[in-house]
Amino acid sequence: MIDKLEFLLALARERNFGKAAELCGVTQPTFSAGIKQLEEQLGVMLVQRSSRFLGFTAEGERVLDWARRIVADTRAMRQEVHAQKRGLVGHLKIAAIPTALAMVSALTTPYRAKHPNVKFTIYSRTSIEVLSMLENLEVDAGLTYLDNEPLGKVRAVSLYPEQYRLLTSEDSPYGDRDQVSWSEVSRIPLCLLTPDMQNRRIINRLLRNAGGGEPQPTLESNSMIVLFSHVRTGRWASVMPEKLADTLGLTEKLRSIPIVEPEAVHMIGLVVPNREPMTPLAAALVAEAKHLAASLAKSS
């Protein structure tokens, strides 16, 4: 039953029988037979079928909710049993929005020092994808905004406030300023994250409210590294979170200028599924996040 529920979760992620079968490491006929057997066991149709996957039936959506719960509990049970025998061992997967990627090491480094038998995979994702991956059990935790768009059923630990800076060269129009307004920033060409990123949606709103209309960036990317590499040339400008700019490092000719009027702040934090009990891997990460939050609060 657990294996068949895992099949169902894979199908929800991939929306394609062939890709879901590959994800589960089985042939497509074996995968399809497993879904069919689950339907027979439960006595209902779970999947709308034609020559391809069309979606879940109403009963399938309800079974999917139960599958997430049952599979999550099963994984938590296995982790806890293994942890009691050998300490924390396993694979911790974290999805983070691009603006928070630089902070992931502040969690994973002390975590690994305490639990050296845990390995990590870090994904760069949009805030919507972070929550979707959490819901479908693709990751154990996420780093995202906590206060700008609905989070759903998650447990959150606030880490730090994201404040914004204009990154520009010292010989640019505002390069000699101690601070700039959002209205002034709206008048200069910018390179920004792509519109699917929540950071971009926040910046768009701030620039529109400052009277600049719909932003028309000269360059867009879903990678903060790409944006920063252009800004470092001294011929581009961007709006970036303060902590990210500090982490990436400034050159002699590059300035990080506070943006005020209005001063905008959004909270970044760790999110994990709101389930009890938490998996031991996730519980240890939450403990690390609380320690990091306290440390950042003292240093601010």
Short mmCIF file of C-alpha atoms in Angstrom, two decimals:
data_model
loop_
_atom_site.label_atom_id
_atom_site.label_comp_id
_atom_site.label_asym_id
_atom_site.label_seq_id
_atom_site.Cartn_x
_atom_site.Cartn_y
_atom_site.Cartn_z
CA MET A 1 0.00 0.00 0.00
CA ILE A 2 2.78 2.47 0.89
CA ASP A 3 4.54 1.86 -2.44
CA LYS A 4 1.30 2.45 -4.33
CA LEU A 5 0.69 5.68 -2.40
CA GLU A 6 4.23 6.74 -3.35
CA PHE A 7 3.22 6.10 -6.98
CA LEU A 8 0.24 8.41 -6.50
CA LEU A 9 2.44 11.18 -5.08
CA ALA A 10 4.85 10.81 -8.01
CA LEU A 11 1.96 11.15 -10.44
CA ALA A 12 0.81 14.32 -8.67
CA ARG A 13 4.32 15.79 -9.07
CA GLU A 14 4.96 14.82 -12.68
CA ARG A 15 1.42 14.83 -14.16
CA ASN A 16 2.68 12.19 -16.57
CA PHE A 17 2.68 8.39 -16.23
CA GLY A 18 6.02 7.85 -17.96
CA LYS A 19 7.88 10.50 -15.97
CA ALA A 20 6.27 9.37 -12.70
CA ALA A 21 7.30 5.76 -13.38
CA GLU A 22 10.86 6.90 -14.06
CA LEU A 23 10.87 8.90 -10.82
CA CYS A 24 9.81 5.76 -8.91
CA GLY A 25 12.39 3.58 -10.68
CA VAL A 26 9.87 1.22 -12.28
CA THR A 27 8.60 0.56 -15.79
CA GLN A 28 5.48 2.37 -16.96
CA PRO A 29 3.42 -0.86 -17.12
CA THR A 30 4.40 -1.67 -13.52
CA PHE A 31 3.52 1.88 -12.46
CA SER A 32 0.15 1.86 -14.21
CA ALA A 33 -0.65 -1.55 -12.73
CA GLY A 34 0.17 -0.24 -9.24
CA ILE A 35 -2.23 2.70 -9.63
CA LYS A 36 -4.89 0.31 -10.97
CA GLN A 37 -4.40 -2.04 -8.00
CA LEU A 38 -4.78 0.90 -5.61
CA GLU A 39 -8.05 1.84 -7.29
CA GLU A 40 -9.27 -1.76 -6.97
CA GLN A 41 -8.29 -1.91 -3.31
CA LEU A 42 -10.16 1.32 -2.54
CA GLY A 43 -13.05 0.61 -4.89
CA VAL A 44 -12.96 4.01 -6.63
CA MET A 45 -11.43 5.59 -9.72
CA LEU A 46 -8.56 7.85 -8.74
CA VAL A 47 -7.24 9.04 -12.09
CA GLN A 48 -8.93 10.51 -15.16
CA ARG A 49 -7.47 8.67 -18.11
CA SER A 50 -7.34 8.82 -21.88
CA SER A 51 -4.17 8.31 -23.89
CA ARG A 52 -2.49 10.53 -21.28
CA PHE A 53 -2.93 11.73 -17.71
CA LEU A 54 -5.85 14.19 -17.44
CA GLY A 55 -5.94 14.72 -13.69
CA PHE A 56 -7.36 13.18 -10.54
CA THR A 57 -10.99 12.46 -9.83
CA ALA A 58 -12.62 14.06 -6.79
CA GLU A 59 -12.01 10.79 -4.91
CA GLY A 60 -8.44 10.80 -6.20
CA GLU A 61 -7.82 14.27 -4.76
CA ARG A 62 -9.02 13.12 -1.33
CA VAL A 63 -6.90 9.96 -1.50
CA LEU A 64 -3.95 12.16 -2.50
CA ASP A 65 -4.39 14.18 0.70
CA TRP A 66 -4.38 10.96 2.74
CA ALA A 67 -1.41 9.64 0.76
CA ARG A 68 0.67 12.69 1.67
CA ARG A 69 -0.22 12.23 5.32
CA ILE A 70 0.40 8.47 5.42
CA VAL A 71 3.66 8.58 3.43
CA ALA A 72 4.95 11.50 5.53
CA ASP A 73 4.18 9.62 8.75
CA THR A 74 5.82 6.47 7.39
CA ARG A 75 8.98 8.36 6.50
CA ALA A 76 9.03 10.04 9.91
CA MET A 77 8.67 6.67 11.63
CA ARG A 78 11.53 5.15 9.64
CA GLN A 79 13.79 8.13 10.31
CA GLU A 80 13.05 8.05 14.03
CA VAL A 81 13.77 4.32 14.30
CA HIS A 82 17.05 4.73 12.40
CA ALA A 83 18.00 7.80 14.48
CA GLN A 84 17.58 5.86 17.71
CA LYS A 85 19.98 3.20 16.44
CA ARG A 86 22.60 5.28 14.60
CA GLY A 87 21.91 8.96 15.22
CA LEU A 88 20.65 11.20 12.43
CA VAL A 89 21.34 9.63 9.05
CA GLY A 90 19.71 10.52 5.78
CA HIS A 91 19.20 13.03 3.03
CA LEU A 92 17.83 16.49 3.81
CA LYS A 93 16.31 18.35 0.86
CA ILE A 94 15.75 22.12 1.06
CA ALA A 95 14.14 24.41 -1.52
CA ALA A 96 14.95 28.12 -1.26
CA ILE A 97 13.95 31.26 -3.10
CA PRO A 98 16.93 32.80 -4.96
CA THR A 99 17.24 35.77 -2.58
CA ALA A 100 17.66 33.42 0.40
CA LEU A 101 20.10 30.93 -1.15
CA ALA A 102 23.13 32.69 0.31
CA MET A 103 21.74 32.11 3.82
CA VAL A 104 21.27 28.35 3.45
CA SER A 105 24.87 27.65 4.47
CA ALA A 106 24.20 29.36 7.81
CA LEU A 107 21.80 26.46 8.51
CA THR A 108 23.50 23.53 6.80
CA THR A 109 27.04 24.14 8.10
CA PRO A 110 26.27 23.97 11.86
CA TYR A 111 23.73 21.20 11.15
CA ARG A 112 26.37 19.04 9.47
CA ALA A 113 28.83 19.72 12.29
CA LYS A 114 26.33 18.11 14.68
CA HIS A 115 25.05 15.42 12.31
CA PRO A 116 27.89 14.46 9.92
CA ASN A 117 26.00 11.50 8.45
CA VAL A 118 23.32 13.69 6.87
CA LYS A 119 23.78 14.83 3.27
CA PHE A 120 22.00 17.76 1.62
CA THR A 121 20.40 18.76 -1.65
CA ILE A 122 19.55 22.45 -2.12
CA TYR A 123 17.15 23.59 -4.84
CA SER A 124 16.62 27.13 -6.13
CA ARG A 125 12.89 27.59 -6.64
CA THR A 126 10.16 30.22 -6.75
CA SER A 127 8.13 30.72 -3.57
CA ILE A 128 5.16 28.94 -5.17
CA GLU A 129 7.36 25.98 -6.11
CA VAL A 130 8.80 25.84 -2.58
CA LEU A 131 5.33 25.36 -1.10
CA SER A 132 4.29 22.89 -3.82
CA MET A 133 7.40 20.76 -3.24
CA LEU A 134 6.73 20.77 0.51
CA GLU A 135 3.15 19.66 -0.01
CA ASN A 136 4.16 16.84 -2.35
CA LEU A 137 6.95 15.64 -0.01
CA GLU A 138 9.64 16.44 -2.57
CA VAL A 139 11.61 18.46 0.01
CA ASP A 140 11.85 18.47 3.78
CA ALA A 141 11.96 22.25 4.23
CA GLY A 142 11.97 25.57 2.43
CA LEU A 143 13.32 29.10 2.80
CA THR A 144 10.84 31.69 1.60
CA TYR A 145 8.90 34.84 2.40
CA LEU A 146 6.57 34.49 5.38
CA ASP A 147 4.45 37.63 5.15
CA ASN A 148 3.74 38.54 1.54
CA GLU A 149 1.62 35.73 0.06
CA PRO A 150 -0.39 32.88 1.66
CA LEU A 151 1.75 30.01 2.98
CA GLY A 152 -0.88 27.34 3.59
CA LYS A 153 -0.37 24.47 6.02
CA VAL A 154 3.22 24.93 7.14
CA ARG A 155 5.14 25.56 10.34
CA ALA A 156 7.36 28.64 10.07
CA VAL A 157 10.43 29.98 11.87
CA SER A 158 11.18 33.65 11.21
CA LEU A 159 14.86 34.16 10.41
CA TYR A 160 15.54 37.74 9.31
CA PRO A 161 13.89 40.78 7.71
CA GLU A 162 14.69 41.35 4.04
CA GLN A 163 15.53 45.01 3.40
CA TYR A 164 16.37 46.40 -0.01
CA ARG A 165 19.36 48.15 -1.49
CA LEU A 166 20.12 49.78 -4.81
CA LEU A 167 23.28 48.20 -6.16
CA THR A 168 24.95 50.55 -8.61
CA SER A 169 28.36 51.93 -9.53
CA GLU A 170 29.75 54.93 -7.69
CA ASP A 171 29.82 57.01 -10.91
CA SER A 172 26.14 56.33 -11.70
CA PRO A 173 23.47 59.08 -11.25
CA TYR A 174 22.79 58.04 -7.63
CA GLY A 175 26.19 56.52 -6.90
CA ASP A 176 27.21 59.21 -4.42
CA ARG A 177 23.99 59.11 -2.38
CA ASP A 178 23.60 57.81 1.20
CA GLN A 179 20.03 56.74 0.45
CA VAL A 180 17.51 56.85 -2.40
CA SER A 181 13.73 56.71 -2.63
CA TRP A 182 11.68 54.11 -4.50
CA SER A 183 10.48 56.95 -6.71
CA GLU A 184 14.08 57.70 -7.72
CA VAL A 185 14.84 54.00 -8.29
CA SER A 186 11.82 53.76 -10.60
CA ARG A 187 13.48 56.21 -12.99
CA ILE A 188 16.63 54.19 -13.74
CA PRO A 189 17.10 51.05 -15.88
CA LEU A 190 17.34 47.92 -13.71
CA CYS A 191 18.16 44.26 -14.06
CA LEU A 192 15.74 42.19 -11.98
CA LEU A 193 14.54 38.68 -11.26
CA THR A 194 11.96 37.18 -13.62
CA PRO A 195 8.25 37.93 -12.93
CA ASP A 196 7.58 34.43 -11.53
CA MET A 197 9.74 35.26 -8.51
CA GLN A 198 8.04 36.73 -5.42
CA ASN A 199 10.94 39.16 -4.94
CA ARG A 200 10.17 40.61 -8.37
CA ARG A 201 6.47 40.90 -7.53
CA ILE A 202 7.39 42.79 -4.33
CA ILE A 203 9.72 45.16 -6.20
CA ASN A 204 7.17 45.69 -8.98
CA ARG A 205 4.56 46.74 -6.41
CA LEU A 206 6.96 49.10 -4.64
CA LEU A 207 8.01 50.75 -7.91
CA ARG A 208 4.41 51.05 -9.15
CA ASN A 209 3.32 52.60 -5.83
CA ALA A 210 6.18 55.10 -6.19
CA GLY A 211 4.64 56.31 -9.44
CA GLY A 212 7.02 54.58 -11.81
CA GLY A 213 4.39 52.52 -13.62
CA GLU A 214 5.06 48.93 -14.65
CA PRO A 215 8.82 48.23 -14.38
CA GLN A 216 10.60 47.59 -17.68
CA PRO A 217 13.93 45.97 -16.73
CA THR A 218 16.80 45.96 -19.19
CA LEU A 219 17.68 42.39 -18.17
CA GLU A 220 15.80 39.60 -16.37
CA SER A 221 17.07 36.33 -14.89
CA ASN A 222 15.93 33.72 -12.38
CA SER A 223 19.48 33.70 -10.97
CA MET A 224 20.77 36.26 -8.49
CA ILE A 225 24.33 35.34 -9.53
CA VAL A 226 23.56 36.40 -13.11
CA LEU A 227 22.14 39.71 -11.90
CA PHE A 228 25.05 40.35 -9.56
CA SER A 229 27.65 39.53 -12.21
CA HIS A 230 26.13 42.20 -14.45
CA VAL A 231 25.99 44.76 -11.64
CA ARG A 232 29.64 44.08 -10.82
CA THR A 233 30.65 45.33 -14.28
CA GLY A 234 29.63 48.81 -13.12
CA ARG A 235 27.32 49.27 -16.11
CA TRP A 236 24.12 47.84 -14.62
CA ALA A 237 22.00 48.53 -11.55
CA SER A 238 19.68 46.29 -9.56
CA VAL A 239 17.58 46.10 -6.40
CA MET A 240 18.76 43.35 -4.06
CA PRO A 241 18.24 42.29 -0.43
CA GLU A 242 20.79 43.79 1.94
CA LYS A 243 22.04 40.46 3.30
CA LEU A 244 22.49 39.01 -0.18
CA ALA A 245 24.50 42.02 -1.33
CA ASP A 246 26.70 41.77 1.78
CA THR A 247 27.22 38.04 1.24
CA LEU A 248 28.13 38.33 -2.44
CA GLY A 249 30.58 41.13 -1.68
CA LEU A 250 31.01 44.60 -3.14
CA THR A 251 33.84 45.86 -5.34
CA GLU A 252 35.57 49.19 -4.76
CA LYS A 253 33.38 50.91 -7.36
CA LEU A 254 30.11 49.19 -6.45
CA ARG A 255 27.80 50.72 -3.86
CA SER A 256 24.91 49.27 -1.85
CA ILE A 257 22.53 52.17 -1.13
CA PRO A 258 19.53 51.90 1.25
CA ILE A 259 16.15 52.47 -0.42
CA VAL A 260 13.69 54.46 1.71
CA GLU A 261 10.41 56.34 1.34
CA PRO A 262 8.83 54.00 2.06
CA GLU A 263 11.16 51.66 3.88
CA ALA A 264 10.10 48.15 2.82
CA VAL A 265 10.73 45.04 4.92
CA HIS A 266 9.62 41.44 4.35
CA MET A 267 10.35 38.48 6.62
CA ILE A 268 12.34 35.48 5.38
CA GLY A 269 12.00 32.22 7.26
CA LEU A 270 12.18 28.45 7.29
CA VAL A 271 9.03 26.50 6.51
CA VAL A 272 8.39 22.79 7.16
CA PRO A 273 5.21 20.72 6.83
CA ASN A 274 2.82 21.29 9.72
CA ARG A 275 2.77 17.66 10.86
CA GLU A 276 3.27 15.91 14.17
CA PRO A 277 5.55 14.28 14.78
CA MET A 278 8.09 16.01 12.56
CA THR A 279 10.72 13.87 10.95
CA PRO A 280 13.94 13.86 13.00
CA LEU A 281 15.79 15.48 10.09
CA ALA A 282 13.28 18.34 9.90
CA ALA A 283 13.11 18.72 13.69
CA ALA A 284 16.88 19.15 13.86
CA LEU A 285 16.71 21.76 11.08
CA VAL A 286 13.98 23.70 12.92
CA ALA A 287 16.16 23.71 16.04
CA GLU A 288 19.07 25.05 13.98
CA ALA A 289 16.82 27.72 12.45
CA LYS A 290 15.72 28.94 15.89
CA HIS A 291 19.36 29.17 16.97
CA LEU A 292 20.24 31.11 13.80
CA ALA A 293 17.28 33.47 14.27
CA ALA A 294 18.40 34.29 17.81
CA SER A 295 21.97 34.88 16.60
CA LEU A 296 20.84 37.17 13.77
CA ALA A 297 18.58 39.12 16.14
CA LYS A 298 21.50 39.77 18.52
CA SER A 299 23.77 40.98 15.70
CA SER A 300 21.19 43.33 14.16
#
